[in-house]
């Protein structure tokens, strides 16, 4: 395990050039205190034509020396990279050195098992250039008799589409029951296929012994801004009021820790919580499942959003932490809080969000409908508070924009909204968003802009009706 921590440290050091020399634990502590690169977890829409994945890896547990501990090790890799330049080879070694730590974040105290519920989860790593790689993991007990150790199938990709990759992992798992050799042609076909544009489907032809040729269809959701998230786990674990308080804490870039037993629950809930910030991107430490060796992350004085397995609850509770929202997903409770979470957002807008969330919740919904139902009220919150941002970017002759902050928040007629926005404009969430807007001559033609235009049209219609009545 020590080797993997060093590999992870190298990845941190490469991403954080200012990291000082020192002991392993000191370096890890310093590394996790530094802000992550912007856009780390936020997975925006991708155009079609990209490769589906970079690697398929199998990570197995291997006995460590003569002791009882096991060390996660990559035992299968597709494709094998050859003829890499020195810099590319070093980057690959850093990546492959860090991955096993995140496939088995629970530590190295394992024992052979006869039963183990399979888990699907994910993690995110960020390169020095800010580009991100997502690890889609399926952890399961391999087929066989007698006690055996779980292993992890891990697909590394630059693309965020969790539902689609879960289906790919289903196919990999099915083929593994026959032979590892059957996985190769399927993944080769997938690697040669272009990632579909939103709403499009790619069909793969795959031969399986004793079953014949199969056609596998992989469809990308039409509305791609939510394809990287599933809100169902978050709704099962928490009430709407609690989700709203988590959102309020995240908006002010506070420290948030999620506790849960299962890796799947942790991974899905933290991605869902971060997705509520759309169109803004969490720009700080973001670790869906914190490996045991990186638990010092919870002592960070800077903002973070992390997931920790319940087995480490006491270690977390005993850690020196400041102003943390500690969420127990198993019991649906807050174990720690700052105390003002209910007062951060304007009261009227809080009520609007809760009213919208509560409508039609008992009706059956597809996952896409559920995602839209949950995300929609939070998008509307940002439309009502900061949707007028484009009108307060003054442009020079060369097109460079300059945001007029004071005039922007003074334009809000509601005092409660103005108080909130005066705080929000100071966050990195807003700063990064407005920096991109200053560079662009026109507002981005995305989902958020569409909702802004719809809201402005509704206000005009309302004014027109009021004039007619008078």
XYZ file of C-alpha atoms in Angstrom:
470
model
C 0.000 0.000 0.000
C 2.906 2.331 0.692
C 3.794 2.175 -2.997
C 0.304 3.228 -3.969
C 0.325 6.173 -1.571
C 3.617 7.319 -3.083
C 2.011 6.971 -6.520
C -0.914 9.079 -5.376
C 1.480 11.616 -3.885
C 3.240 11.906 -7.218
C -0.094 12.616 -8.842
C -0.785 15.312 -6.224
C 2.708 16.743 -6.608
C 2.377 16.906 -10.374
C -0.930 18.704 -9.995
C 0.328 21.003 -7.231
C 3.798 22.281 -8.205
C 4.256 24.184 -4.935
C 4.093 21.063 -2.780
C 7.069 21.107 -0.422
C 9.417 18.240 0.277
C 8.892 16.374 3.529
C 7.583 13.184 5.077
C 4.939 11.131 3.309
C 2.181 12.001 5.785
C 3.101 15.715 5.783
C 3.024 15.815 1.997
C -0.341 14.079 1.834
C -1.739 16.488 4.433
C -0.467 19.503 2.494
C -1.690 18.070 -0.789
C -5.282 17.588 0.282
C -5.389 21.083 1.791
C -4.722 22.678 -1.585
C -7.714 23.617 -3.739
C -8.439 21.240 -6.571
C -8.484 22.437 -10.131
C -11.717 23.948 -11.326
C -14.012 21.690 -13.348
C -12.708 18.575 -11.563
C -15.998 16.878 -10.966
C -18.264 18.918 -13.178
C -18.797 16.902 -16.301
C -20.153 19.164 -19.028
C -21.761 18.002 -22.275
C -19.348 16.394 -24.707
C -19.634 16.441 -28.479
C -19.827 13.070 -30.188
C -16.711 11.563 -31.698
C -14.526 11.004 -28.627
C -13.172 7.619 -27.602
C -15.273 5.906 -24.953
C -12.383 5.088 -22.645
C -8.627 5.076 -22.110
C -8.168 1.901 -20.074
C -9.985 -1.108 -18.745
C -8.212 -2.338 -15.609
C -8.749 -5.239 -13.240
C -7.536 -4.491 -9.706
C -7.086 -7.526 -7.448
C -6.008 -7.990 -3.835
C -2.590 -9.592 -3.443
C -1.025 -10.834 -0.199
C 1.496 -8.349 1.140
C 4.635 -10.202 2.229
C 4.165 -12.636 5.120
C 1.569 -10.527 6.961
C -2.223 -10.713 6.857
C -2.639 -7.508 4.853
C -3.525 -7.352 1.173
C -2.347 -4.848 -1.400
C -4.559 -3.792 -4.344
C -2.692 -4.422 -7.590
C -3.497 -4.011 -11.278
C -3.636 -7.544 -12.686
C -5.089 -6.777 -16.135
C -4.761 -3.753 -18.387
C -6.284 -3.034 -21.787
C -4.861 -1.598 -23.921
C -1.181 -1.965 -23.124
C 0.548 1.265 -24.105
C 3.816 0.958 -26.014
C 6.217 3.405 -27.610
C 5.211 6.222 -25.268
C 7.357 9.315 -24.972
C 9.103 9.757 -21.616
C 6.628 12.370 -20.351
C 3.658 10.241 -21.429
C 5.151 7.190 -19.751
C 5.611 9.073 -16.475
C 2.033 10.338 -16.637
C 0.759 6.803 -17.243
C 2.771 5.467 -14.299
C 1.348 8.165 -12.010
C -2.185 7.401 -13.135
C -1.852 3.625 -12.826
C -0.095 4.007 -9.461
C -3.002 5.995 -7.968
C -5.929 3.952 -9.286
C -5.703 0.862 -7.000
C -5.933 3.095 -3.900
C -9.330 4.362 -5.089
C -10.596 0.934 -6.177
C -10.060 -0.355 -2.616
C -10.403 2.768 -0.433
C -11.417 0.664 2.588
C -7.867 -0.169 3.634
C -5.953 -3.438 3.343
C -7.560 -5.618 6.037
C -9.409 -8.154 3.907
C -10.225 -11.840 4.210
C -11.539 -14.306 1.600
C -15.349 -14.266 1.354
C -18.092 -16.537 0.060
C -20.631 -13.719 -0.417
C -20.182 -10.060 -1.354
C -22.812 -7.680 -2.821
C -21.438 -6.085 -5.981
C -20.941 -2.324 -5.893
C -20.745 0.265 -8.650
C -18.990 3.535 -7.825
C -16.676 6.137 -9.316
C -13.766 8.433 -8.555
C -12.184 11.464 -10.217
C -8.520 12.333 -10.772
C -7.273 15.645 -12.152
C -4.132 16.137 -14.245
C -1.714 19.043 -13.994
C -3.385 20.689 -17.015
C -6.802 20.563 -15.308
C -8.135 17.741 -17.482
C -9.990 15.064 -15.581
C -10.165 11.304 -15.688
C -13.114 9.426 -14.221
C -12.797 5.897 -12.885
C -15.975 3.836 -13.258
C -15.713 0.838 -10.916
C -17.570 -2.436 -10.444
C -16.439 -4.351 -7.365
C -17.589 -7.961 -7.090
C -16.696 -11.460 -6.016
C -15.380 -13.418 -9.003
C -17.180 -16.622 -9.986
C -15.986 -19.760 -8.224
C -16.409 -21.959 -5.180
C -15.166 -21.448 -1.676
C -13.823 -18.258 -0.049
C -12.256 -15.759 -2.451
C -11.327 -12.101 -2.599
C -13.286 -9.375 -4.416
C -11.819 -7.648 -7.444
C -12.605 -4.410 -9.245
C -13.205 -3.733 -12.915
C -12.255 -0.113 -13.531
C -12.840 1.817 -16.745
C -10.829 5.043 -17.011
C -12.397 7.664 -19.254
C -12.410 11.422 -19.791
C -16.163 11.272 -20.399
C -18.856 11.752 -17.767
C -21.870 9.519 -18.406
C -22.465 7.288 -15.395
C -25.532 5.393 -16.589
C -23.914 4.475 -19.866
C -20.685 3.248 -18.282
C -22.651 1.205 -15.746
C -24.174 -0.654 -18.696
C -20.692 -1.191 -20.166
C -19.539 -2.644 -16.834
C -22.536 -5.028 -16.963
C -21.246 -6.318 -20.305
C -17.684 -6.651 -19.007
C -18.895 -8.567 -15.951
C -21.002 -10.906 -18.104
C -18.020 -11.745 -20.302
C -15.713 -12.267 -17.364
C -17.911 -15.143 -16.199
C -16.811 -16.925 -19.402
C -13.190 -15.842 -19.853
C -10.991 -12.738 -19.760
C -10.244 -13.488 -23.411
C -13.879 -12.707 -24.296
C -13.584 -9.215 -22.807
C -10.823 -8.144 -25.206
C -12.821 -8.102 -28.506
C -15.754 -6.330 -26.816
C -13.554 -3.564 -25.390
C -11.637 -3.307 -28.661
C -14.919 -2.747 -30.506
C -15.950 -0.165 -27.919
C -12.609 1.618 -28.208
C -12.967 1.866 -31.972
C -16.526 3.243 -31.714
C -17.113 7.000 -31.492
C -18.835 8.292 -28.362
C -22.346 9.315 -29.491
C -23.675 12.859 -29.481
C -26.540 13.630 -27.027
C -29.633 11.582 -27.876
C -27.753 9.302 -30.272
C -27.053 5.564 -30.059
C -24.005 3.483 -30.934
C -24.508 -0.255 -31.612
C -21.703 -2.746 -31.068
C -21.520 -6.260 -32.491
C -19.989 -8.790 -30.114
C -19.540 -12.570 -30.312
C -19.929 -14.675 -27.166
C -19.127 -18.415 -27.187
C -22.258 -20.618 -26.894
C -24.462 -17.530 -27.299
C -23.506 -16.317 -30.759
C -23.390 -12.738 -31.985
C -24.973 -10.053 -29.817
C -25.842 -6.466 -30.689
C -25.403 -4.044 -27.811
C -26.962 -0.578 -28.029
C -25.559 2.261 -25.933
C -27.692 5.405 -25.921
C -26.653 8.800 -24.600
C -29.380 10.940 -22.940
C -30.684 13.819 -25.041
C -30.309 16.282 -22.159
C -26.619 15.784 -21.457
C -26.171 18.272 -18.586
C -27.438 15.640 -16.120
C -26.068 12.470 -17.699
C -23.342 12.217 -15.071
C -25.713 12.006 -12.092
C -28.477 9.948 -10.499
C -30.489 11.658 -7.748
C -32.367 8.561 -6.549
C -29.824 7.601 -3.837
C -29.762 11.122 -2.411
C -33.576 11.155 -2.224
C -33.658 7.772 -0.502
C -31.199 8.918 2.163
C -32.302 12.472 2.920
C -35.372 14.704 3.172
C -35.826 17.671 0.820
C -35.104 20.102 3.667
C -31.764 18.414 4.355
C -30.803 18.420 0.672
C -31.579 22.144 0.623
C -29.246 22.740 3.606
C -26.459 20.775 1.892
C -26.977 22.890 -1.221
C -26.799 26.077 0.875
C -23.521 24.944 2.453
C -22.055 24.053 -0.939
C -23.082 27.398 -2.438
C -20.982 29.166 0.209
C -18.131 26.675 -0.388
C -18.070 25.116 3.040
C -16.683 21.758 4.177
C -19.089 18.849 3.660
C -18.512 15.207 4.622
C -20.861 12.382 3.654
C -20.827 9.112 5.627
C -22.290 5.865 4.267
C -21.687 2.109 4.380
C -21.673 1.427 0.663
C -19.326 2.813 -1.968
C -22.223 3.090 -4.434
C -24.295 5.238 -2.070
C -21.364 7.537 -1.260
C -20.381 7.951 -4.884
C -23.901 8.616 -6.160
C -24.875 10.995 -3.339
C -21.775 13.182 -3.558
C -22.079 13.459 -7.349
C -25.750 14.377 -6.933
C -24.993 17.036 -4.294
C -22.326 18.598 -6.518
C -24.639 18.505 -9.538
C -27.155 20.734 -7.716
C -24.667 23.584 -8.224
C -25.170 23.602 -12.007
C -24.316 25.812 -13.924
C -21.492 26.403 -11.422
C -18.639 23.979 -10.768
C -17.210 22.933 -7.414
C -13.612 24.180 -7.565
C -12.152 22.661 -4.421
C -11.181 19.271 -2.999
C -13.673 16.710 -4.272
C -13.251 13.009 -3.394
C -16.398 10.838 -3.717
C -14.817 8.044 -1.630
C -11.787 8.968 0.484
C -9.203 6.161 0.748
C -8.235 5.284 4.320
C -4.724 6.696 3.848
C -6.180 10.103 2.870
C -8.585 10.539 5.804
C -6.561 13.573 6.887
C -8.509 15.374 4.164
C -11.249 16.064 6.734
C -8.816 18.277 8.686
C -8.411 20.626 5.704
C -9.058 24.308 6.500
C -10.072 24.895 2.864
C -13.443 23.922 1.308
C -14.027 20.281 0.432
C -16.776 17.852 -0.473
C -15.835 14.263 0.376
C -17.344 10.857 1.045
C -16.137 8.598 3.874
C -17.133 5.017 4.592
C -19.042 4.506 7.841
C -16.308 2.237 9.239
C -14.144 5.353 9.592
C -16.816 7.427 11.366
C -15.027 7.508 14.717
C -11.740 8.556 13.116
C -13.562 11.395 11.401
C -15.377 12.443 14.587
C -12.072 12.466 16.506
C -10.338 14.622 13.873
C -9.843 18.360 14.478
C -12.393 19.960 12.140
C -13.756 23.472 11.773
C -17.271 24.404 10.615
C -18.122 21.095 8.950
C -21.459 19.735 7.799
C -21.235 16.001 8.560
C -24.010 14.029 6.867
C -24.922 10.502 7.957
C -26.556 9.021 4.852
C -27.387 5.740 6.626
C -29.616 7.412 9.234
C -30.545 10.568 7.314
C -29.133 12.896 9.969
C -26.570 15.668 10.398
C -23.950 14.661 12.983
C -22.290 18.093 12.865
C -23.323 21.424 11.389
C -22.437 25.112 11.530
C -25.961 25.936 12.683
C -26.993 28.573 10.160
C -27.671 26.291 7.178
C -31.399 27.147 7.179
C -30.652 30.882 7.004
C -28.175 31.036 4.100
C -30.679 31.147 1.234
C -33.469 33.750 0.859
C -36.612 32.397 2.629
C -38.958 32.953 -0.327
C -36.634 31.106 -2.716
C -36.183 28.266 -0.211
C -39.968 27.845 -0.133
C -40.087 27.880 -3.940
C -37.530 25.054 -4.132
C -39.311 22.927 -1.503
C -42.710 23.467 -3.168
C -41.337 22.392 -6.556
C -39.597 19.334 -5.124
C -42.747 18.252 -3.323
C -44.947 18.286 -6.439
C -45.636 14.920 -8.073
C -43.095 13.007 -5.986
C -45.397 9.961 -5.682
C -45.808 9.584 -9.442
C -43.587 7.026 -11.239
C -40.709 8.702 -13.097
C -37.875 7.593 -15.327
C -34.365 8.365 -14.102
C -34.157 11.265 -16.575
C -37.496 12.676 -15.375
C -36.395 12.328 -11.760
C -33.100 14.107 -12.476
C -34.948 16.970 -14.148
C -37.522 17.135 -11.315
C -34.803 17.469 -8.662
C -32.347 19.650 -10.566
C -34.924 22.031 -12.054
C -35.806 23.992 -8.867
C -32.123 24.610 -8.093
C -31.469 25.827 -11.637
C -34.442 28.188 -11.208
C -32.902 29.451 -7.974
C -29.796 30.567 -9.870
C -31.900 31.986 -12.703
C -33.766 34.202 -10.201
C -30.678 35.306 -8.270
C -27.896 35.636 -10.878
C -29.577 35.037 -14.236
C -29.165 38.720 -15.155
C -25.325 38.477 -15.092
C -24.847 38.957 -18.863
C -26.384 42.459 -18.737
C -23.655 43.562 -16.311
C -20.620 42.582 -18.357
C -19.267 45.680 -20.127
C -17.143 44.964 -23.174
C -14.164 46.789 -24.631
C -13.621 47.189 -28.364
C -11.546 43.977 -28.435
C -14.446 42.012 -26.933
C -12.942 41.531 -23.472
C -15.628 41.854 -20.831
C -15.543 43.386 -17.354
C -18.123 42.376 -14.782
C -19.858 45.228 -12.938
C -20.296 43.516 -9.575
C -21.855 46.317 -7.550
C -24.413 47.261 -10.179
C -25.182 43.548 -10.655
C -26.314 42.839 -7.108
C -27.920 46.276 -6.633
C -30.212 45.445 -9.566
C -32.008 42.918 -7.372
C -35.155 44.420 -5.860
C -35.457 41.844 -3.051
C -33.274 42.688 -0.042
C -33.003 39.007 0.927
C -31.863 38.063 -2.581
C -29.377 40.954 -2.596
C -27.865 39.879 0.757
C -27.356 36.360 -0.550
C -25.876 37.419 -3.894
C -23.407 39.820 -2.218
C -21.933 36.745 -0.478
C -22.214 34.440 -3.479
C -20.270 36.732 -5.850
C -17.231 36.357 -3.546
C -17.074 32.569 -4.021
C -14.840 30.724 -6.424
C -17.973 29.104 -7.843
C -19.164 32.446 -9.151
C -15.718 33.867 -9.958
C -14.814 31.004 -12.295
C -18.205 31.195 -13.985
C -18.006 34.952 -14.534
C -14.400 34.747 -15.794
C -15.577 32.442 -18.574
C -18.478 34.787 -19.312
C -16.098 37.772 -19.553
C -14.058 35.944 -22.199
C -17.069 35.010 -24.322
C -18.751 37.636 -26.504
C -22.102 35.861 -26.225
C -23.721 33.898 -23.377
C -23.228 30.133 -23.887
C -26.200 28.580 -25.677
C -26.739 25.894 -23.020
C -29.465 24.697 -20.696
C -28.939 27.510 -18.168
C -29.209 30.200 -20.832
C -32.374 28.543 -22.133
C -33.942 28.738 -18.660
C -32.886 32.392 -18.305
C -34.618 33.269 -21.585
C -37.758 31.376 -20.540
C -37.828 33.209 -17.185
C -37.386 36.629 -18.840
C -40.179 35.831 -21.301
C -42.490 34.876 -18.414
C -41.731 38.166 -16.616
C -42.555 40.156 -19.766
C -45.840 38.300 -20.160
C -46.707 38.961 -16.517
C -45.999 42.693 -16.893
C -48.050 42.797 -20.056
C -51.019 41.138 -18.309
C -50.747 43.537 -15.369
C -50.858 46.561 -17.735
C -53.911 45.118 -19.492
C -55.732 44.669 -16.175
C -55.003 48.298 -15.198
